[in-house]
């Protein structure tokens, strides 16, 4: 459960940070200074939160190793391999699911814009 939450937090923060950085990059030279300051502050806060989330991920990783060592004492080799594969794939599948959800959301937004333009 913690792994799900931390991976989702990392993905969310990195996505938000990327959007803020894109917005900063798209500001023209004549953009109000207030907008730039606001976006830079958001960028700074999101970067700090992302670093905190990475530390959480490391903590969950260490705890995962401890749990894995305990599980290894009680499971037969083939079940242990299944468990290790499950844990390894879980993060990757969460990230893939999030990416697919983002693509679906983008596609729906593009479809809505196309319908409105017709």
XYZ file of C-alpha atoms in Angstrom:
118
model
C 0.000 0.000 0.000
C 2.775 2.422 0.876
C 4.544 1.613 -2.356
C 1.405 2.548 -4.335
C 1.067 5.823 -2.483
C 4.711 6.810 -2.822
C 4.899 5.926 -6.521
C 1.691 7.866 -7.207
C 3.058 10.801 -5.220
C 6.301 10.757 -7.210
C 4.443 10.608 -10.505
C 2.047 13.353 -9.487
C 4.771 15.701 -8.280
C 7.004 15.109 -11.295
C 4.048 15.715 -13.626
C 3.101 18.918 -11.836
C 6.715 20.083 -11.861
C 6.974 19.394 -15.596
C 3.803 21.411 -16.236
C 5.115 24.353 -14.202
C 8.441 24.222 -16.033
C 6.620 24.137 -19.367
C 4.517 27.118 -18.311
C 7.682 28.969 -17.278
C 9.298 28.194 -20.601
C 6.277 29.381 -22.539
C 6.137 32.767 -20.817
C 7.159 35.426 -23.244
C 9.581 38.242 -22.475
C 6.645 40.583 -21.929
C 4.890 38.354 -19.387
C 4.149 40.026 -16.080
C 6.951 39.622 -13.552
C 4.349 38.531 -11.011
C 3.491 35.482 -13.137
C 7.162 34.511 -13.394
C 7.679 34.903 -9.654
C 4.577 32.818 -8.900
C 5.649 30.038 -11.260
C 9.223 30.017 -9.950
C 7.919 29.729 -6.384
C 5.681 26.813 -7.412
C 8.662 25.244 -9.154
C 10.807 25.605 -6.038
C 8.112 24.116 -3.784
C 7.395 21.222 -6.126
C 11.112 20.441 -6.481
C 11.459 20.341 -2.686
C 8.381 18.118 -2.369
C 9.739 15.832 -5.071
C 13.017 15.458 -3.149
C 11.043 14.612 0.000
C 9.030 12.048 -1.945
C 12.252 10.483 -3.246
C 13.445 10.132 0.346
C 10.143 8.442 1.194
C 10.660 6.058 -1.728
C 14.111 5.195 -0.413
C 12.643 4.554 3.033
C 9.940 2.308 1.550
C 12.681 0.540 -0.441
C 14.687 -0.159 2.696
C 11.580 -1.417 4.473
C 10.790 -3.543 1.416
C 14.235 -5.166 1.710
C 13.663 -5.961 5.384
C 10.258 -7.471 4.648
C 11.755 -9.392 1.726
C 14.424 -10.871 3.969
C 11.782 -11.983 6.469
C 9.584 -13.423 3.739
C 12.601 -15.296 2.323
C 12.894 -17.228 5.561
C 9.363 -18.617 5.268
C 8.705 -19.083 1.549
C 9.997 -21.824 -0.700
C 12.314 -20.630 -3.490
C 9.683 -20.589 -6.248
C 7.198 -18.630 -4.128
C 9.936 -16.228 -3.123
C 10.715 -15.585 -6.784
C 7.021 -14.911 -7.405
C 6.933 -12.496 -4.485
C 10.063 -10.661 -5.662
C 8.705 -10.426 -9.201
C 5.399 -9.076 -7.884
C 7.103 -6.356 -5.838
C 9.384 -5.375 -8.724
C 6.579 -5.230 -11.270
C 4.142 -3.390 -9.017
C 5.965 -0.047 -9.278
C 6.395 -0.416 -13.019
C 2.722 -1.253 -13.492
C 1.616 1.674 -11.343
C 3.759 4.027 -13.427
C 2.434 2.526 -16.659
C -1.154 2.805 -15.447
C -0.618 6.450 -14.535
C 0.922 7.155 -17.942
C -2.008 5.502 -19.696
C -4.481 7.491 -17.607
C -2.672 10.702 -18.583
C -2.788 9.727 -22.261
C -6.507 8.976 -21.996
C -7.102 12.316 -20.296
C -5.108 14.127 -23.002
C -6.998 12.286 -25.752
C -10.336 13.174 -24.182
C -9.294 16.821 -23.906
C -8.179 16.877 -27.545
C -11.451 15.243 -28.603
C -13.441 17.822 -26.611
C -11.492 20.654 -28.261
C -12.093 19.171 -31.711
C -15.806 18.870 -31.048
C -15.974 22.453 -29.834
C -14.116 23.689 -32.904
C -16.627 21.981 -35.206
